[in-house]
JSON list of C-alpha atoms in Angstrom, two decimals:
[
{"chain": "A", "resi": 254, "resn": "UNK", "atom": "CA", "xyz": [10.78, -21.14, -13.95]},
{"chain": "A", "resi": 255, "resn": "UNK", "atom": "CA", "xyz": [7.50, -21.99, -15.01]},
{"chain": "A", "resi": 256, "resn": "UNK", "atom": "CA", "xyz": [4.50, -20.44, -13.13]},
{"chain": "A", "resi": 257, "resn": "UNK", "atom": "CA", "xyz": [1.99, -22.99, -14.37]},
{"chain": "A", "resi": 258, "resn": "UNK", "atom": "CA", "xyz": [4.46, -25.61, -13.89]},
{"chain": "A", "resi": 259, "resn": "UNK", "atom": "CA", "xyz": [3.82, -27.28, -10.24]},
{"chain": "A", "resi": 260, "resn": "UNK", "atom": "CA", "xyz": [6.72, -25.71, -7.85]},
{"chain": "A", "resi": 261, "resn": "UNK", "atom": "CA", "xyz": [8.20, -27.22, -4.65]},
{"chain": "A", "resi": 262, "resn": "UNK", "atom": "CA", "xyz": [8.03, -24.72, -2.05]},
{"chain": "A", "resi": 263, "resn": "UNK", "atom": "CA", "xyz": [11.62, -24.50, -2.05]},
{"chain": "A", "resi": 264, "resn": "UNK", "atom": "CA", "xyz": [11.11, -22.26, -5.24]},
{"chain": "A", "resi": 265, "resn": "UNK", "atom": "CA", "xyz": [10.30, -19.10, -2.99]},
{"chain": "A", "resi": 266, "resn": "UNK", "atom": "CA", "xyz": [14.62, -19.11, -2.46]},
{"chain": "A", "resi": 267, "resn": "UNK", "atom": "CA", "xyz": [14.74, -18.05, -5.95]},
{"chain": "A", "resi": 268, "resn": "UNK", "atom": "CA", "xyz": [13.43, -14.01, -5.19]},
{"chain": "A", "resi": 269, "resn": "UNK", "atom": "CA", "xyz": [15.12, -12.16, -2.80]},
{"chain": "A", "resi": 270, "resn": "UNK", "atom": "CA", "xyz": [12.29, -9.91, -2.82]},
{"chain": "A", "resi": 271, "resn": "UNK", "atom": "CA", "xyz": [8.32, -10.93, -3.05]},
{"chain": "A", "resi": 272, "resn": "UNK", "atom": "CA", "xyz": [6.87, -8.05, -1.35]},
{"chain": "A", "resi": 273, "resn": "UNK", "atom": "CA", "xyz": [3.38, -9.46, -0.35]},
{"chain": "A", "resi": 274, "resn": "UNK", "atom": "CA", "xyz": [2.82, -13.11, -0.90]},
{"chain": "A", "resi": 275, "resn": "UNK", "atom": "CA", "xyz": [-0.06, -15.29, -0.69]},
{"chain": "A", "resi": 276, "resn": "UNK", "atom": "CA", "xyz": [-0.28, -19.34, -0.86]},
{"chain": "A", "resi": 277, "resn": "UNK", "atom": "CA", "xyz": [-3.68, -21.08, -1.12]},
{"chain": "A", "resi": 278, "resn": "UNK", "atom": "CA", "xyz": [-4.16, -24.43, -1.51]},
{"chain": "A", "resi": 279, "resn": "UNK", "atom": "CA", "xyz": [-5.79, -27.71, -0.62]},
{"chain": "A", "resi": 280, "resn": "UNK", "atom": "CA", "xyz": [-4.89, -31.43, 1.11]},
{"chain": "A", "resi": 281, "resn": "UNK", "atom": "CA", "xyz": [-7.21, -34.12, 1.97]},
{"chain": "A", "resi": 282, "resn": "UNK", "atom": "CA", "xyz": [-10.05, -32.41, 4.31]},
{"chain": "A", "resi": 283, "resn": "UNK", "atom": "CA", "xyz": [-7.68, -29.51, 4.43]},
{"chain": "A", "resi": 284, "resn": "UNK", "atom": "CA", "xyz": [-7.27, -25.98, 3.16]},
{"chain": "A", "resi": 285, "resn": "UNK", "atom": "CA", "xyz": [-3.70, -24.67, 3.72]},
{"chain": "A", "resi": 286, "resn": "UNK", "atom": "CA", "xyz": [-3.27, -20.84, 3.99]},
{"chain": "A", "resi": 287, "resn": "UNK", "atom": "CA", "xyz": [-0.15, -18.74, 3.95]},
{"chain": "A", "resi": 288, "resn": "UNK", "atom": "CA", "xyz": [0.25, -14.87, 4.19]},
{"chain": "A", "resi": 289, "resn": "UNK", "atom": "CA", "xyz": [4.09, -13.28, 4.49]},
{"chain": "A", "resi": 290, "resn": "UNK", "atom": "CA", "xyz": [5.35, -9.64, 3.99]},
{"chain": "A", "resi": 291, "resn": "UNK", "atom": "CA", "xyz": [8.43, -8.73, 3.14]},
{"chain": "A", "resi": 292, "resn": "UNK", "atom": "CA", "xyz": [10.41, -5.51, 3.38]},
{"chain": "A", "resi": 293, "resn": "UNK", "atom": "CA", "xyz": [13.25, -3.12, 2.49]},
{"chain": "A", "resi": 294, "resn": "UNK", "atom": "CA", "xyz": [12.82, -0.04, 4.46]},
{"chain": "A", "resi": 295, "resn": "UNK", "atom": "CA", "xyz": [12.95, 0.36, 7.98]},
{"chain": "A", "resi": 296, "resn": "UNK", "atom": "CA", "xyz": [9.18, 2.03, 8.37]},
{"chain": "A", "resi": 297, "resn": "UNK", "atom": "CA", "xyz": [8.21, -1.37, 6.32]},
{"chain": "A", "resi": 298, "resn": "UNK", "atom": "CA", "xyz": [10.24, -3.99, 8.89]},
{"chain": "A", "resi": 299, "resn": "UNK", "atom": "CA", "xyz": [9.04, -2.20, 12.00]},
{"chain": "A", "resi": 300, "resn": "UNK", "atom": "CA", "xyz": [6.03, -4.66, 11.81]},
{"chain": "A", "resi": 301, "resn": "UNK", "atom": "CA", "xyz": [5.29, -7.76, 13.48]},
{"chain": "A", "resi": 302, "resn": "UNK", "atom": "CA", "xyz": [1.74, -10.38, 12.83]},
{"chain": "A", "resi": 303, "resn": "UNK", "atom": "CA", "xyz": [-0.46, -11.44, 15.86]},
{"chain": "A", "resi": 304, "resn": "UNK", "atom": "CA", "xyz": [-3.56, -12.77, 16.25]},
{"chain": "A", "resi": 305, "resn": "UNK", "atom": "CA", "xyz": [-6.74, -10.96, 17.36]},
{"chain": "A", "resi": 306, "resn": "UNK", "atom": "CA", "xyz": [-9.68, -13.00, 17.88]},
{"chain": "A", "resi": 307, "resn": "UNK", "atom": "CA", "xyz": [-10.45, -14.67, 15.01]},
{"chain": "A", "resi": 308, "resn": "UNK", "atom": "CA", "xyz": [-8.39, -12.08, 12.50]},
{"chain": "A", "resi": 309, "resn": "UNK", "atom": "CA", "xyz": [-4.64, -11.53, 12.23]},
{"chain": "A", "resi": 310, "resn": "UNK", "atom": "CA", "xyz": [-3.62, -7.68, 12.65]},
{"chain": "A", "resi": 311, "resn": "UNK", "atom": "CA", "xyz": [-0.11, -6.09, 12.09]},
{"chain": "A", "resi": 312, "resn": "UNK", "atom": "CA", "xyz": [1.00, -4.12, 14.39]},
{"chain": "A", "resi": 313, "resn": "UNK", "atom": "CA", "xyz": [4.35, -1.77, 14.66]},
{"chain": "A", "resi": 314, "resn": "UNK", "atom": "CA", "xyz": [7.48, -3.35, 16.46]},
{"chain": "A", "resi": 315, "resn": "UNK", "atom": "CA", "xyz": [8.65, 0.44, 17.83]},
{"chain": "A", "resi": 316, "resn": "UNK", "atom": "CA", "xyz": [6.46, 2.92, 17.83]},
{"chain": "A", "resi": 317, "resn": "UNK", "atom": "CA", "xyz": [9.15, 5.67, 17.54]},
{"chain": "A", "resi": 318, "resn": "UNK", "atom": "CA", "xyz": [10.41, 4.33, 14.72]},
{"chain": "A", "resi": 319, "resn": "UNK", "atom": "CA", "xyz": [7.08, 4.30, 12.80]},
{"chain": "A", "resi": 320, "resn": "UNK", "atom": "CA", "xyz": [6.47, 6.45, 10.30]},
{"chain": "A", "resi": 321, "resn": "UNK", "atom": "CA", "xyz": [3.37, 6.27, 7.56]},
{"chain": "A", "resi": 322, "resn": "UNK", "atom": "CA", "xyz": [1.21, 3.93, 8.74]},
{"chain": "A", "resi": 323, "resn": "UNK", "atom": "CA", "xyz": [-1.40, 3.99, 5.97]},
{"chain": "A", "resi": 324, "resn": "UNK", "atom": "CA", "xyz": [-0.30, 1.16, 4.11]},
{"chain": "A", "resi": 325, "resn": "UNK", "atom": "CA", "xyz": [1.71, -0.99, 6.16]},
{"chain": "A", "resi": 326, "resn": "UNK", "atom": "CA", "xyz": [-1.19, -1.20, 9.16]},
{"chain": "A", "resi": 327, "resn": "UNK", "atom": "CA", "xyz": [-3.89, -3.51, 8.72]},
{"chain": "A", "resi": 328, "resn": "UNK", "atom": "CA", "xyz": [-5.95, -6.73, 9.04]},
{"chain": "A", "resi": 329, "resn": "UNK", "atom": "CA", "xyz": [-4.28, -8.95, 6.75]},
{"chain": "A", "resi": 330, "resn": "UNK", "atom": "CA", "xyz": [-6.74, -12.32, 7.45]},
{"chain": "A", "resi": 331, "resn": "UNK", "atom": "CA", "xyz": [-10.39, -12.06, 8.47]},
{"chain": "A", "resi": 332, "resn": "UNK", "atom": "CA", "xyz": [-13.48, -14.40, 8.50]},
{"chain": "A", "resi": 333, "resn": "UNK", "atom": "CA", "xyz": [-17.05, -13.49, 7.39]},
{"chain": "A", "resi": 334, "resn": "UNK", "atom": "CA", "xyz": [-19.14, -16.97, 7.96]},
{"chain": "A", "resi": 335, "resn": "UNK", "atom": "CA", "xyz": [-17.65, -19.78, 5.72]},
{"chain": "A", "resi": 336, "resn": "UNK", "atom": "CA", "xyz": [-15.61, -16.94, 4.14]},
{"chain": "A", "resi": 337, "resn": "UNK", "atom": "CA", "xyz": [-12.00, -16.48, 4.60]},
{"chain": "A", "resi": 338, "resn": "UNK", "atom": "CA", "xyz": [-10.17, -13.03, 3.33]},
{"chain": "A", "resi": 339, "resn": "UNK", "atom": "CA", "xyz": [-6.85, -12.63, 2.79]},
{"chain": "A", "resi": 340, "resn": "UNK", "atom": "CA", "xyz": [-4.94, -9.63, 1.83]},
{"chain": "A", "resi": 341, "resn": "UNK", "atom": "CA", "xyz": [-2.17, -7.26, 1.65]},
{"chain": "A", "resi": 342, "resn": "UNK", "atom": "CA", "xyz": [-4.34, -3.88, 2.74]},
{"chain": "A", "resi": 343, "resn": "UNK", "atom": "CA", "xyz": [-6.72, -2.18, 4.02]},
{"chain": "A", "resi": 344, "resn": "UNK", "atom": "CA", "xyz": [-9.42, -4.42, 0.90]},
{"chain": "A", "resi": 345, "resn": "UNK", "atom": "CA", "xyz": [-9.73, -6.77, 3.48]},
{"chain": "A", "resi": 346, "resn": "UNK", "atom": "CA", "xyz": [-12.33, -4.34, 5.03]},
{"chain": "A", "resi": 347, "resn": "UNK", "atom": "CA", "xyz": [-13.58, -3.49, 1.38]},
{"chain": "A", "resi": 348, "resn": "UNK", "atom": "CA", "xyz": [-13.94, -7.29, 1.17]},
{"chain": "A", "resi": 349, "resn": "UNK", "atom": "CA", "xyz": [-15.48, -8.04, 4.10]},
{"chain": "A", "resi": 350, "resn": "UNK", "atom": "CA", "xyz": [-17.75, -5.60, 3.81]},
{"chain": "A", "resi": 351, "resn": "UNK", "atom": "CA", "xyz": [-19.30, -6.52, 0.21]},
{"chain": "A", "resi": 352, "resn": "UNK", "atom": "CA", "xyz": [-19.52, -10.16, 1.33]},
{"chain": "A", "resi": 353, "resn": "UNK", "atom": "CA", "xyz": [-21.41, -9.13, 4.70]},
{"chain": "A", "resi": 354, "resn": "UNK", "atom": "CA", "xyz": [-23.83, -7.64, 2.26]},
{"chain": "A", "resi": 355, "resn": "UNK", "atom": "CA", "xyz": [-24.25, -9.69, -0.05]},
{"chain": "A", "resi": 356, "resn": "UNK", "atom": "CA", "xyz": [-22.22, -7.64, -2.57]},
{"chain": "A", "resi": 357, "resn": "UNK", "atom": "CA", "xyz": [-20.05, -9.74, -5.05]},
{"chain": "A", "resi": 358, "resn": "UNK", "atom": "CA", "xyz": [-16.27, -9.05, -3.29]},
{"chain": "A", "resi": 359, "resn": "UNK", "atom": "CA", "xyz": [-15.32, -8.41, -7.54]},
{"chain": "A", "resi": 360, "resn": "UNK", "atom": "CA", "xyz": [-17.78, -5.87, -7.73]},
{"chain": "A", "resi": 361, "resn": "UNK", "atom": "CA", "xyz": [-16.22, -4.04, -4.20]},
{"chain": "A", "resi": 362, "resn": "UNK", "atom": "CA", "xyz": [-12.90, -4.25, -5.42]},
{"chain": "A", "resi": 363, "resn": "UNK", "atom": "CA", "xyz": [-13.32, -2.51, -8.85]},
{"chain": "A", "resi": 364, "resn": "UNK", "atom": "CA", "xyz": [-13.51, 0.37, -6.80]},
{"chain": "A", "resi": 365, "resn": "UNK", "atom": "CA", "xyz": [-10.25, 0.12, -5.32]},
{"chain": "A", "resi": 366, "resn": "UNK", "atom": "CA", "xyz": [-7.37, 0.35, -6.99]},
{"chain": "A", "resi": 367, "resn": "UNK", "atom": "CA", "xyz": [-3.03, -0.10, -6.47]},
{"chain": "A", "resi": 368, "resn": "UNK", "atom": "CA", "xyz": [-1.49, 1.65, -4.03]},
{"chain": "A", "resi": 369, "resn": "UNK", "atom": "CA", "xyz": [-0.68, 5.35, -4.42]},
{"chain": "A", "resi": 370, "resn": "UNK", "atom": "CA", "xyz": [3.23, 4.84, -3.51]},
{"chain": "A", "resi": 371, "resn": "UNK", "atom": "CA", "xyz": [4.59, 5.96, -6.59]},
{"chain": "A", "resi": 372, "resn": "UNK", "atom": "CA", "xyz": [6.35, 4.97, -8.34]},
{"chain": "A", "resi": 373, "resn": "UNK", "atom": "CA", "xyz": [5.82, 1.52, -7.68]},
{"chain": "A", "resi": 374, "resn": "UNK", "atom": "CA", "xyz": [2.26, 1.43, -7.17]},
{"chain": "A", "resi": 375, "resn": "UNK", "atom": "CA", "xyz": [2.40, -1.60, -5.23]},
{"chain": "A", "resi": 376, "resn": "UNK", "atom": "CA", "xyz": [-0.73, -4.04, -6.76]},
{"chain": "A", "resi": 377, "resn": "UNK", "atom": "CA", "xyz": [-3.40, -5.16, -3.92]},
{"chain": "A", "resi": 378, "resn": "UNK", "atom": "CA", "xyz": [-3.61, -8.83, -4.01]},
{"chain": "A", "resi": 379, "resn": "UNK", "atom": "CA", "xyz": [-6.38, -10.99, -2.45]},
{"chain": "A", "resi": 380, "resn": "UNK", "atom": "CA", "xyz": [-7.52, -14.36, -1.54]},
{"chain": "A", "resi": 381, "resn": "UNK", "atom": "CA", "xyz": [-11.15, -15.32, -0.76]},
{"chain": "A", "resi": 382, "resn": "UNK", "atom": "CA", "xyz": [-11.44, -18.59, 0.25]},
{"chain": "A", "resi": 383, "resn": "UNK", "atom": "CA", "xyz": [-14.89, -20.85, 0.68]},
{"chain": "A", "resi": 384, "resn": "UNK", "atom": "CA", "xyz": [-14.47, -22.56, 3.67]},
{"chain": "A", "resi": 385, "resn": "UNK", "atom": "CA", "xyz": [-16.52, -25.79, 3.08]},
{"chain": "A", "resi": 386, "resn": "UNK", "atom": "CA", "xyz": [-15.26, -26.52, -0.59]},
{"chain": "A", "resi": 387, "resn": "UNK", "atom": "CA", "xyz": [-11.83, -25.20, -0.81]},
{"chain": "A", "resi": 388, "resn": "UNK", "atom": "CA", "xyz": [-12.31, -23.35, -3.65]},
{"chain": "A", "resi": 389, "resn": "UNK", "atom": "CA", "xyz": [-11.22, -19.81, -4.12]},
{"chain": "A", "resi": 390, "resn": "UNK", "atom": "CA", "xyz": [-10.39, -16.81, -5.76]},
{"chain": "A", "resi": 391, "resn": "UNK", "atom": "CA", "xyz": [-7.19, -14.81, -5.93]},
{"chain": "A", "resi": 392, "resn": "UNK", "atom": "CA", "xyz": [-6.78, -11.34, -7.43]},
{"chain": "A", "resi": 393, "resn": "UNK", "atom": "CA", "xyz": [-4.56, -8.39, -7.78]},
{"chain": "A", "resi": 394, "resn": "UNK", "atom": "CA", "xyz": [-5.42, -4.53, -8.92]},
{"chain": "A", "resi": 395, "resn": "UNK", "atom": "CA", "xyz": [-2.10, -3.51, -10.35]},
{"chain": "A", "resi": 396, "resn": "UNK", "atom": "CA", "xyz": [-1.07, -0.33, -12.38]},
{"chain": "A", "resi": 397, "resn": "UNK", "atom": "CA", "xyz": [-1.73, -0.72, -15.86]},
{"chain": "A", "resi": 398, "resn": "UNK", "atom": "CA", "xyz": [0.19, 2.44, -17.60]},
{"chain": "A", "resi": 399, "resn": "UNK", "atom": "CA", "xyz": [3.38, 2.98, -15.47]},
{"chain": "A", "resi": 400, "resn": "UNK", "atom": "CA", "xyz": [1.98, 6.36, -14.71]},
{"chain": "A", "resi": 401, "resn": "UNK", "atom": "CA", "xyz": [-0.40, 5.85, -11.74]},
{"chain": "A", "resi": 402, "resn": "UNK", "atom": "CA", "xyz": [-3.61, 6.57, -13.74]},
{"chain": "A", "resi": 403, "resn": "UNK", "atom": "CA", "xyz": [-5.00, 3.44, -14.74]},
{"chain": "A", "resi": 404, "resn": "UNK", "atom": "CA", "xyz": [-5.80, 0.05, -13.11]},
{"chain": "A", "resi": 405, "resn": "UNK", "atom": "CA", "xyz": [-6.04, -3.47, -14.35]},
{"chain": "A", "resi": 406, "resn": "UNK", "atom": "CA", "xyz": [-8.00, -5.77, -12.16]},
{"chain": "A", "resi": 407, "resn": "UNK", "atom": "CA", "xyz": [-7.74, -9.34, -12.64]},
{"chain": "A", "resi": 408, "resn": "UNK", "atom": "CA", "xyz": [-9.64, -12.40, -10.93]},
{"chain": "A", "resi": 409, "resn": "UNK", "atom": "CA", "xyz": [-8.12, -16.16, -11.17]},
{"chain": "A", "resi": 410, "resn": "UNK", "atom": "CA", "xyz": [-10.98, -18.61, -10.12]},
{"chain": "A", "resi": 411, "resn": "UNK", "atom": "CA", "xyz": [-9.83, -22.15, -8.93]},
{"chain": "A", "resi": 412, "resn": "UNK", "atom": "CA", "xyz": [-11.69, -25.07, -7.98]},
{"chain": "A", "resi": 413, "resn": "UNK", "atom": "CA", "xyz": [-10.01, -27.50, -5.27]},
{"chain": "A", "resi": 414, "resn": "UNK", "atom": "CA", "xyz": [-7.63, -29.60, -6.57]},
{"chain": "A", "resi": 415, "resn": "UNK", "atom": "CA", "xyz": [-6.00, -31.81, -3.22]},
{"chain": "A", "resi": 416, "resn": "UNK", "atom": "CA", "xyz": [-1.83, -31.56, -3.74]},
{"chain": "A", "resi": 417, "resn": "UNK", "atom": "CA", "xyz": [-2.11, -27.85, -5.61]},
{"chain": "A", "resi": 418, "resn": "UNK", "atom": "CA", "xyz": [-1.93, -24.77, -4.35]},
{"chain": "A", "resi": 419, "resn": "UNK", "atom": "CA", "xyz": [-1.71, -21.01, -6.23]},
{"chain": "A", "resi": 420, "resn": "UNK", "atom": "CA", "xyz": [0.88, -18.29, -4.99]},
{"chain": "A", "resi": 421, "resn": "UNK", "atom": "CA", "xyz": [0.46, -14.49, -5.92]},
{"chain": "A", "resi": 422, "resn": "UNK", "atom": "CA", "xyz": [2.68, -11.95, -4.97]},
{"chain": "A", "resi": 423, "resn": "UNK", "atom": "CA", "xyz": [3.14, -8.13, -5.31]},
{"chain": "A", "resi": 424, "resn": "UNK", "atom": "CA", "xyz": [6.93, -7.72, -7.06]},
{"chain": "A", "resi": 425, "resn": "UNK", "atom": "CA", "xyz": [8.56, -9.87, -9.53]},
{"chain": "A", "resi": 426, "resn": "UNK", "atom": "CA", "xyz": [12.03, -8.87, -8.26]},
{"chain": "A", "resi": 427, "resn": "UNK", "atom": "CA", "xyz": [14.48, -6.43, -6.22]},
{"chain": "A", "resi": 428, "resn": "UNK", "atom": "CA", "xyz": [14.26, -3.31, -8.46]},
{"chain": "A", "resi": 429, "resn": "UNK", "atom": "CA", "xyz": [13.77, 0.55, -8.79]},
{"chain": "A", "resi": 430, "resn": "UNK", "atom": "CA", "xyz": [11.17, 1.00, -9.52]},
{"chain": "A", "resi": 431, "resn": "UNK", "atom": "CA", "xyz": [9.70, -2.62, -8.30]},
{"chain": "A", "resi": 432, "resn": "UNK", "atom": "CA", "xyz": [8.02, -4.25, -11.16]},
{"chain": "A", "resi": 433, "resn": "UNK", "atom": "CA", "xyz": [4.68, -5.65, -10.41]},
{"chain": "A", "resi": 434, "resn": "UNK", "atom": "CA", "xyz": [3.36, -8.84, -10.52]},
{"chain": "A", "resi": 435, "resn": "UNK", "atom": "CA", "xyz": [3.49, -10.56, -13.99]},
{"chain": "A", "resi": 436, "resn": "UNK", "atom": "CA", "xyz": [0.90, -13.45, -15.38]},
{"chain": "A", "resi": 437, "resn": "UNK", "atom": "CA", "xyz": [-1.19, -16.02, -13.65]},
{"chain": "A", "resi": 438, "resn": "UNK", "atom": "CA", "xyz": [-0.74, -17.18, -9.87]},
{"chain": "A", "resi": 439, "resn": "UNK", "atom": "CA", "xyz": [2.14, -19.65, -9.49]},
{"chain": "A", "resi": 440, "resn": "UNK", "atom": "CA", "xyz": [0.95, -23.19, -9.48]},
{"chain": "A", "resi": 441, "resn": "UNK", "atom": "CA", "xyz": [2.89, -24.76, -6.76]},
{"chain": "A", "resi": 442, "resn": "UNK", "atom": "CA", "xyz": [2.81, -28.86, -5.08]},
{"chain": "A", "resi": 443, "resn": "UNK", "atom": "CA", "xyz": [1.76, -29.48, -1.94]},
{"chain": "A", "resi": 444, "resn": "UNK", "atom": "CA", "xyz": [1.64, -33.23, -2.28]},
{"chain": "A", "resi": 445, "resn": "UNK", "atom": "CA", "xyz": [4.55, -33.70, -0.39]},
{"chain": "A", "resi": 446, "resn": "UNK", "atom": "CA", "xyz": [3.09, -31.44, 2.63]},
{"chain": "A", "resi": 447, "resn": "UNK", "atom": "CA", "xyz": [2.74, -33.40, 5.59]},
{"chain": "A", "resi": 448, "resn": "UNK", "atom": "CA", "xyz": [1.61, -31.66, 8.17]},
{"chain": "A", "resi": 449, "resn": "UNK", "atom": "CA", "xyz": [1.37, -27.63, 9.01]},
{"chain": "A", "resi": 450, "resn": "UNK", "atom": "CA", "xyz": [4.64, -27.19, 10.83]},
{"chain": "A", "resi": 451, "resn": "UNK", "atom": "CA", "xyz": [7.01, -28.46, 7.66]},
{"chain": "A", "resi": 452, "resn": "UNK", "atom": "CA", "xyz": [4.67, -26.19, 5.36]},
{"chain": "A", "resi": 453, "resn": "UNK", "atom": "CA", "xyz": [5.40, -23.14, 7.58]},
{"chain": "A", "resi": 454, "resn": "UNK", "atom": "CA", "xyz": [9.11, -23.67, 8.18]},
{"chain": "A", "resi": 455, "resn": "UNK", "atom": "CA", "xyz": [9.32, -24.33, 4.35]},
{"chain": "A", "resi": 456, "resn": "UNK", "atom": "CA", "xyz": [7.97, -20.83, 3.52]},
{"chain": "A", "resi": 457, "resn": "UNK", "atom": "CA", "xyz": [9.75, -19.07, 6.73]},
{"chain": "A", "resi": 458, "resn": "UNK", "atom": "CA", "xyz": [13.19, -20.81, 5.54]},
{"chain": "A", "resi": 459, "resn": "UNK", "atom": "CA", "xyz": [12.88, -20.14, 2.10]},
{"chain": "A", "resi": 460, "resn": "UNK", "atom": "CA", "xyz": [12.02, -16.46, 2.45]},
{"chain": "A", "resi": 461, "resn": "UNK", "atom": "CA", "xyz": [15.24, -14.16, 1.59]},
{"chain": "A", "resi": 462, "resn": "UNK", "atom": "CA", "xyz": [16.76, -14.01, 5.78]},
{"chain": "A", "resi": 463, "resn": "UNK", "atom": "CA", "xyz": [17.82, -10.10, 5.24]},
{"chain": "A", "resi": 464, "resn": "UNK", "atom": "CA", "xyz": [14.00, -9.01, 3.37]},
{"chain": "A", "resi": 465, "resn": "UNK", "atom": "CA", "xyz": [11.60, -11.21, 5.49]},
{"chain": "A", "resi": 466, "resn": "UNK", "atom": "CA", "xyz": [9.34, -9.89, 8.28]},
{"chain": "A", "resi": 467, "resn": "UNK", "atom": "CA", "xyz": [6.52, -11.81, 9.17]},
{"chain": "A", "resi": 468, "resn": "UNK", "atom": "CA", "xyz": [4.43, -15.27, 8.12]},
{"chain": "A", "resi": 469, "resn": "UNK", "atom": "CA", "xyz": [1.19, -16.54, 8.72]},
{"chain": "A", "resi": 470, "resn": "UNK", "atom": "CA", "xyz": [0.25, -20.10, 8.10]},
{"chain": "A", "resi": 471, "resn": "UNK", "atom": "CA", "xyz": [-3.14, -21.65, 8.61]},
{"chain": "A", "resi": 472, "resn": "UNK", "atom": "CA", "xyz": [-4.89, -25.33, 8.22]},
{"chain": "A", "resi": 473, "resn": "UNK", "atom": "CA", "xyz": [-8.62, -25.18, 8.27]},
{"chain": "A", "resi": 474, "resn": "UNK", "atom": "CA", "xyz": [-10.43, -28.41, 8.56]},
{"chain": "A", "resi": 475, "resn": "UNK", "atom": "CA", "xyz": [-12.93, -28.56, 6.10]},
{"chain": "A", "resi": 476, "resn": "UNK", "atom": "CA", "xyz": [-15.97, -30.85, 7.97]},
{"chain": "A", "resi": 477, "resn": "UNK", "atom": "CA", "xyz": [-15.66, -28.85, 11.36]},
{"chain": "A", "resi": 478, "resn": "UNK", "atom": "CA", "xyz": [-14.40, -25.48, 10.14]},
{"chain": "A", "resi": 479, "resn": "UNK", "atom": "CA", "xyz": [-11.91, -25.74, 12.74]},
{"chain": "A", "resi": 480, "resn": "UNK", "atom": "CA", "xyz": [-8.74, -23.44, 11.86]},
{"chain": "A", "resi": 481, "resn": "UNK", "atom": "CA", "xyz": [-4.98, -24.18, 13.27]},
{"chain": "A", "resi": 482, "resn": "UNK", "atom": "CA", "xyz": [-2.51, -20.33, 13.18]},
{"chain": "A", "resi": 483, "resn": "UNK", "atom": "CA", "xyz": [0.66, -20.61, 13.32]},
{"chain": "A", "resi": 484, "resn": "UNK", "atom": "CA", "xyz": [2.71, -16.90, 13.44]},
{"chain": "A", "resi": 485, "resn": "UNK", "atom": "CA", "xyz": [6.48, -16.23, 12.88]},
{"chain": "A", "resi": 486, "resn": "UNK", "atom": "CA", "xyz": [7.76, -12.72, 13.21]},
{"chain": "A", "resi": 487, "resn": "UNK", "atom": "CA", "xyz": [11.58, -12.06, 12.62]},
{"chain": "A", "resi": 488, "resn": "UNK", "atom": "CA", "xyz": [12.27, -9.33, 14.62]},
{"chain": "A", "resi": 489, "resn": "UNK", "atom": "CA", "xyz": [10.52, -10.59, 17.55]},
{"chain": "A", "resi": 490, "resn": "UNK", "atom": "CA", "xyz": [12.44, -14.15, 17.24]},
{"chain": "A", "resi": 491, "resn": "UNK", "atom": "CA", "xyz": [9.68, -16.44, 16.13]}
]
């Protein structure tokens, strides 16, 4: 398939394994949002998403079963005035932090880096989203060498474009080592969207049954800022 081709959502069957995955888009007055994680191990699936506030936190499902909780424990959404952050680590902090200073979120994140789980070096992706226009930003700090030493950083800017959304995601298949992310954001139609519940079972029932963990959709109205969650966690029966 085509990544800059527009994809029905149904195209997220066609991967077993994602890893991370995140959807931005717009409709009319509305920004759609959607955050999933996927896993293979049993440290990784001992997770479940649920909402804190005005952030969404992962948490472990058994707490004897965890194990290393360094990169699998974190705030995947937060909110920093009109700003909304979406990640797959602990750069949501990084992120937050920059834009509650001022601090270009770019210029944060080129000093972070993939993560140190060789040898995949699983690539941080990121959404930051403007709240009152729709536009946003998606990037992903992946390993550039195969070796662990040396990061490429890359920054997609889109402007909102009602009926389109962009995907990114961490693995471009079920391999050893996992291959990283390849080329730009998927560009994916959500025209046909209707309303928040058919985008969310879309993702959840498209998601490989065996590798899925947990999904996070949300609708934010653009005029009142108001934001709609929706959570579905597999191993809690969501």
């Amino acid at each position: 398939m085509d990544k800059n081709l527009d994809q029905d959502l149904s195209f997220l069957a066609s991967n077993e394994y994602w890893g991370r995955g995140i959807l931005t888009g717009n409709l009319p007055g509305t920004i759609c949002v959607a955050y999933f994680i996927m896993g293979r191990s049993q440290n990784s699936r001992n997770r479940y998403f649920y909402q804190e506030d005005d952030r969404i936190a992962i948490a472990p499902y058994d707490m004897e079963k965890l194990e290393d909780p360094s990169l699998i424990i974190y705030y995947p959404v937060k909110k920093v005035n009109d700003t909304l952050i979406v990640t797959n680590g602990d750069q949501t902090d990084t992120i937050e932090e920059a834009i509650s200073k001022g601090v270009p979120f770019q210029d944060a994140l080129r000093k972070r880096c993939f993560e140190p789980d060789a040898p995949n070096y699983t690539p941080r992706i990121s959404a930051v989203i403007d709240q009152d226009t729709g536009d946003f930003v998606l990037s992903i700090l992946k390993n550039q060498d195969g070796r662990g030493e040396l990061c490429a950083r890359y920054f997609y800017e889109y402007s909102c474009q009602e009926g389109n959304g962009r995907f990114i995601h961490t693995y471009e298949r079920n391999d050893e080592p996992l291959p990283s992310f390849q080329g730009e954001p998927w560009s994916v139609d959500l025209s046909v969207v209707s309303d928040q519940d058919l985008f969310t079972e879309k993702i959840w029932n498209s998601l490989n049954s065996e590798n899925k963990i947990s999904l996070v959709t949300m609708f934010v109205d653009k005029a009142s800022g108001k934001r709609h969650t929706v959570i579905k966690n597999k191993r809690m029966g969501e």
